[in-house]
CSV table of C-alpha atoms in Angstrom, one decimal:
chain,number,residue,atom,x,y,z
W,1,UNK,CA,111.9,-26.0,98.7
W,2,UNK,CA,111.1,-22.6,100.2
W,3,UNK,CA,114.0,-21.1,98.2
W,4,UNK,CA,112.4,-22.3,95.0
W,5,UNK,CA,109.1,-20.6,95.9
W,6,UNK,CA,110.8,-17.4,96.9
W,7,UNK,CA,113.2,-17.2,94.0
W,8,UNK,CA,111.9,-14.9,91.2
W,9,UNK,CA,108.6,-14.8,93.0
W,10,UNK,CA,107.6,-18.3,91.8
W,11,UNK,CA,104.9,-18.3,94.5
W,12,UNK,CA,103.1,-15.6,92.5
W,13,UNK,CA,102.5,-18.0,89.7
W,14,UNK,CA,99.7,-19.4,92.0
W,15,UNK,CA,98.0,-16.1,92.5
W,16,UNK,CA,95.8,-15.9,89.4
W,17,UNK,CA,94.6,-19.5,90.0
W,18,UNK,CA,94.0,-18.9,93.7
W,19,UNK,CA,92.2,-15.6,92.8
W,20,UNK,CA,90.0,-17.4,90.3
W,21,UNK,CA,89.2,-20.2,92.8
W,22,UNK,CA,88.4,-17.9,95.7
W,23,UNK,CA,86.2,-15.6,93.6
W,24,UNK,CA,84.2,-18.6,92.3
W,25,UNK,CA,83.9,-19.9,95.9
W,26,UNK,CA,82.8,-16.4,97.1
W,27,UNK,CA,80.1,-16.1,94.4
W,28,UNK,CA,79.1,-19.7,95.0
W,29,UNK,CA,78.7,-19.1,98.7
W,30,UNK,CA,77.5,-15.5,99.0
W,31,UNK,CA,75.6,-12.9,97.0
W,32,UNK,CA,76.7,-9.3,96.6
W,33,UNK,CA,73.8,-8.3,98.8
W,34,UNK,CA,75.4,-10.3,101.7
W,35,UNK,CA,77.6,-8.4,104.1
W,36,UNK,CA,79.9,-11.4,104.3
W,37,UNK,CA,80.5,-11.0,100.5
W,38,UNK,CA,81.9,-7.5,101.1
W,39,UNK,CA,83.9,-8.7,104.1
W,40,UNK,CA,85.7,-11.3,102.0
W,41,UNK,CA,85.9,-9.8,98.5
W,42,UNK,CA,89.3,-8.4,99.2
W,43,UNK,CA,90.8,-11.9,99.4
W,44,UNK,CA,90.4,-12.7,95.7
W,45,UNK,CA,91.0,-9.1,94.7
W,46,UNK,CA,94.3,-9.1,96.7
W,47,UNK,CA,95.3,-12.3,94.9
W,48,UNK,CA,94.8,-10.6,91.6
W,49,UNK,CA,96.6,-7.5,92.9
W,50,UNK,CA,99.6,-9.8,93.8
W,51,UNK,CA,99.4,-11.2,90.3
W,52,UNK,CA,99.9,-7.7,88.8
W,53,UNK,CA,102.6,-6.9,91.3
W,54,UNK,CA,104.7,-10.0,91.1
W,55,UNK,CA,103.7,-12.3,88.2
W,56,UNK,CA,102.1,-10.5,85.2
W,57,UNK,CA,103.3,-8.0,84.4
W,58,UNK,CA,105.2,-8.1,87.7
W,59,UNK,CA,108.3,-6.2,88.6
W,60,UNK,CA,107.3,-4.8,92.0
W,61,UNK,CA,110.5,-5.8,93.7
W,62,UNK,CA,112.6,-4.0,91.1
W,63,UNK,CA,110.3,-1.0,91.0
W,64,UNK,CA,110.5,-0.7,94.8
W,65,UNK,CA,114.3,-1.0,94.9
W,66,UNK,CA,115.1,1.3,91.9
W,67,UNK,CA,112.3,3.9,91.8
W,68,UNK,CA,111.1,4.2,95.4
W,69,UNK,CA,114.4,3.5,97.2
W,70,UNK,CA,116.6,4.8,94.4
W,71,UNK,CA,119.1,2.0,95.0
W,72,UNK,CA,121.7,1.3,92.4
W,73,UNK,CA,121.5,-1.9,90.2
W,74,UNK,CA,122.4,-4.9,92.3
W,75,UNK,CA,121.5,-3.4,95.7
W,76,UNK,CA,118.2,-4.6,97.2
W,77,UNK,CA,116.3,-3.5,100.3
W,78,UNK,CA,113.4,-5.7,99.1
W,79,UNK,CA,114.6,-9.2,98.2
W,80,UNK,CA,112.8,-12.3,96.8
W,81,UNK,CA,112.8,-13.8,100.3
W,82,UNK,CA,111.2,-10.7,101.8
W,83,UNK,CA,108.6,-10.6,99.1
W,84,UNK,CA,107.8,-14.2,99.7
W,85,UNK,CA,107.4,-13.9,103.5
W,86,UNK,CA,105.5,-10.6,103.3
W,87,UNK,CA,103.0,-12.0,100.9
W,88,UNK,CA,102.6,-15.5,102.3
W,89,UNK,CA,102.4,-14.5,106.0
W,90,UNK,CA,100.9,-11.0,105.9
W,91,UNK,CA,98.5,-11.6,103.2
W,92,UNK,CA,97.7,-15.3,102.6
W,93,UNK,CA,97.9,-16.5,106.2
W,94,UNK,CA,96.5,-13.3,107.8
W,95,UNK,CA,93.6,-13.1,105.3
W,96,UNK,CA,92.8,-16.8,105.8
W,97,UNK,CA,92.7,-16.3,109.6
W,98,UNK,CA,90.7,-13.1,109.5
W,99,UNK,CA,88.4,-14.5,106.8
W,100,UNK,CA,87.6,-17.5,109.1
W,101,UNK,CA,87.2,-15.2,112.0
W,102,UNK,CA,84.5,-13.3,110.0
W,103,UNK,CA,82.3,-16.3,110.9
W,104,UNK,CA,82.6,-15.3,114.6
W,105,UNK,CA,82.4,-11.6,114.0
W,106,UNK,CA,82.0,-9.7,110.8
W,107,UNK,CA,84.3,-7.0,112.2
W,108,UNK,CA,87.3,-9.1,111.2
W,109,UNK,CA,86.1,-8.4,107.6
W,110,UNK,CA,86.5,-4.7,108.2
W,111,UNK,CA,90.1,-5.4,109.3
W,112,UNK,CA,90.7,-7.1,105.9
W,113,UNK,CA,89.1,-4.1,104.1
W,114,UNK,CA,91.0,-1.4,106.1
W,115,UNK,CA,94.3,-3.3,105.6
W,116,UNK,CA,93.6,-3.5,101.8
W,117,UNK,CA,92.6,0.2,101.7
W,118,UNK,CA,96.0,1.2,103.2
W,119,UNK,CA,97.9,-1.0,100.7
W,120,UNK,CA,95.9,0.3,97.8
W,121,UNK,CA,96.4,3.9,99.0
W,122,UNK,CA,100.2,3.4,98.9
W,123,UNK,CA,100.1,2.2,95.3
W,124,UNK,CA,97.8,5.1,94.3
W,125,UNK,CA,100.0,7.6,96.1
W,126,UNK,CA,103.1,6.2,94.5
W,127,UNK,CA,101.5,6.4,91.0
W,128,UNK,CA,100.6,10.1,91.6
W,129,UNK,CA,104.0,10.9,93.1
W,130,UNK,CA,106.0,9.4,90.3
W,131,UNK,CA,103.4,10.1,87.6
W,132,UNK,CA,103.7,6.6,86.3
W,133,UNK,CA,102.2,3.1,86.6
W,134,UNK,CA,103.7,0.9,89.3
W,135,UNK,CA,103.2,-2.9,89.6
W,136,UNK,CA,99.9,-3.3,91.4
W,137,UNK,CA,98.4,0.1,90.6
W,138,UNK,CA,95.6,-1.1,88.3
W,139,UNK,CA,94.2,-3.7,90.7
W,140,UNK,CA,94.8,-1.4,93.7
W,141,UNK,CA,92.6,1.3,92.0
W,142,UNK,CA,89.8,-1.2,91.4
W,143,UNK,CA,90.3,-2.8,94.9
W,144,UNK,CA,90.2,0.6,96.5
W,145,UNK,CA,86.7,1.3,95.1
W,146,UNK,CA,85.5,-2.1,96.2
W,147,UNK,CA,87.0,-1.7,99.6
W,148,UNK,CA,85.4,1.7,100.2
W,149,UNK,CA,82.0,0.2,99.4
W,150,UNK,CA,82.8,-2.9,101.5
W,151,UNK,CA,83.7,-0.7,104.5
W,152,UNK,CA,80.4,1.1,104.1
W,153,UNK,CA,78.4,-2.2,103.9
W,154,UNK,CA,80.1,-3.8,106.8
W,155,UNK,CA,79.8,-0.7,109.0
W,156,UNK,CA,76.2,0.0,108.0
W,157,UNK,CA,74.8,-3.5,108.1
W,158,UNK,CA,77.2,-5.8,109.8
W,159,UNK,CA,79.0,-4.8,113.0
W,160,UNK,CA,78.1,-3.7,116.4
W,161,UNK,CA,80.4,-1.1,117.9
W,162,UNK,CA,81.5,0.2,114.5
W,163,UNK,CA,83.7,2.9,116.1
W,164,UNK,CA,85.7,0.3,118.1
W,165,UNK,CA,86.1,-1.9,115.0
W,166,UNK,CA,87.2,1.1,112.9
W,167,UNK,CA,89.8,2.3,115.4
W,168,UNK,CA,91.1,-1.2,116.0
W,169,UNK,CA,91.3,-2.0,112.3
W,170,UNK,CA,93.1,1.3,111.5
W,171,UNK,CA,95.5,1.0,114.3
W,172,UNK,CA,96.2,-2.7,113.5
W,173,UNK,CA,96.7,-1.9,109.8
W,174,UNK,CA,99.1,1.1,110.6
W,175,UNK,CA,101.1,-1.1,113.0
W,176,UNK,CA,101.4,-4.0,110.4
W,177,UNK,CA,102.4,-1.5,107.6
W,178,UNK,CA,105.0,0.1,109.9
W,179,UNK,CA,106.5,-3.2,110.9
W,180,UNK,CA,106.4,-4.2,107.2
W,181,UNK,CA,108.2,-1.0,106.2
W,182,UNK,CA,110.8,-1.5,108.9
W,183,UNK,CA,111.3,-5.1,107.7
W,184,UNK,CA,111.6,-4.2,104.1
W,185,UNK,CA,114.0,-1.3,104.7
W,186,UNK,CA,116.2,-3.5,106.9
W,187,UNK,CA,119.4,-5.3,105.7
W,188,UNK,CA,119.2,-8.4,103.6
């Protein structure tokens, strides 16, 4: 069953639907003037980002292997299985957990925002470096703007000890991205 979902990124076929459901739930529950709205907006935006990366128009895995890693056809550092686990555990599960933890402390929303900013920055940097579109770039650009504003709102209106939350969120996001990079670059 897991092989079916991993193969050809079949899991990504759910992302536009989940993105739509979560954005409706977000607007149903919160208003854009609420800090919690800006803490959680990256959840549906990230689902739409994953749609662009892996479903429509898709192609992130191949782009990463051919353009970024310059691997010959048939060689893969990033496989369907890795794409599946990265996106299900590091995005869906982590965002669900941190989204729920926002109820306890809005600072966990800053963690979602900072993680998203780092991911968006990699897409934007890659687009500039290679002077071309990469799967995920359009949504990453839009998400980057929303994330900068969200970080501002959460910091200005939501959290106590903002410096502690910023340092913790940045260090956590760097650590996760470093582990992710090591995982992606490892053997099949």
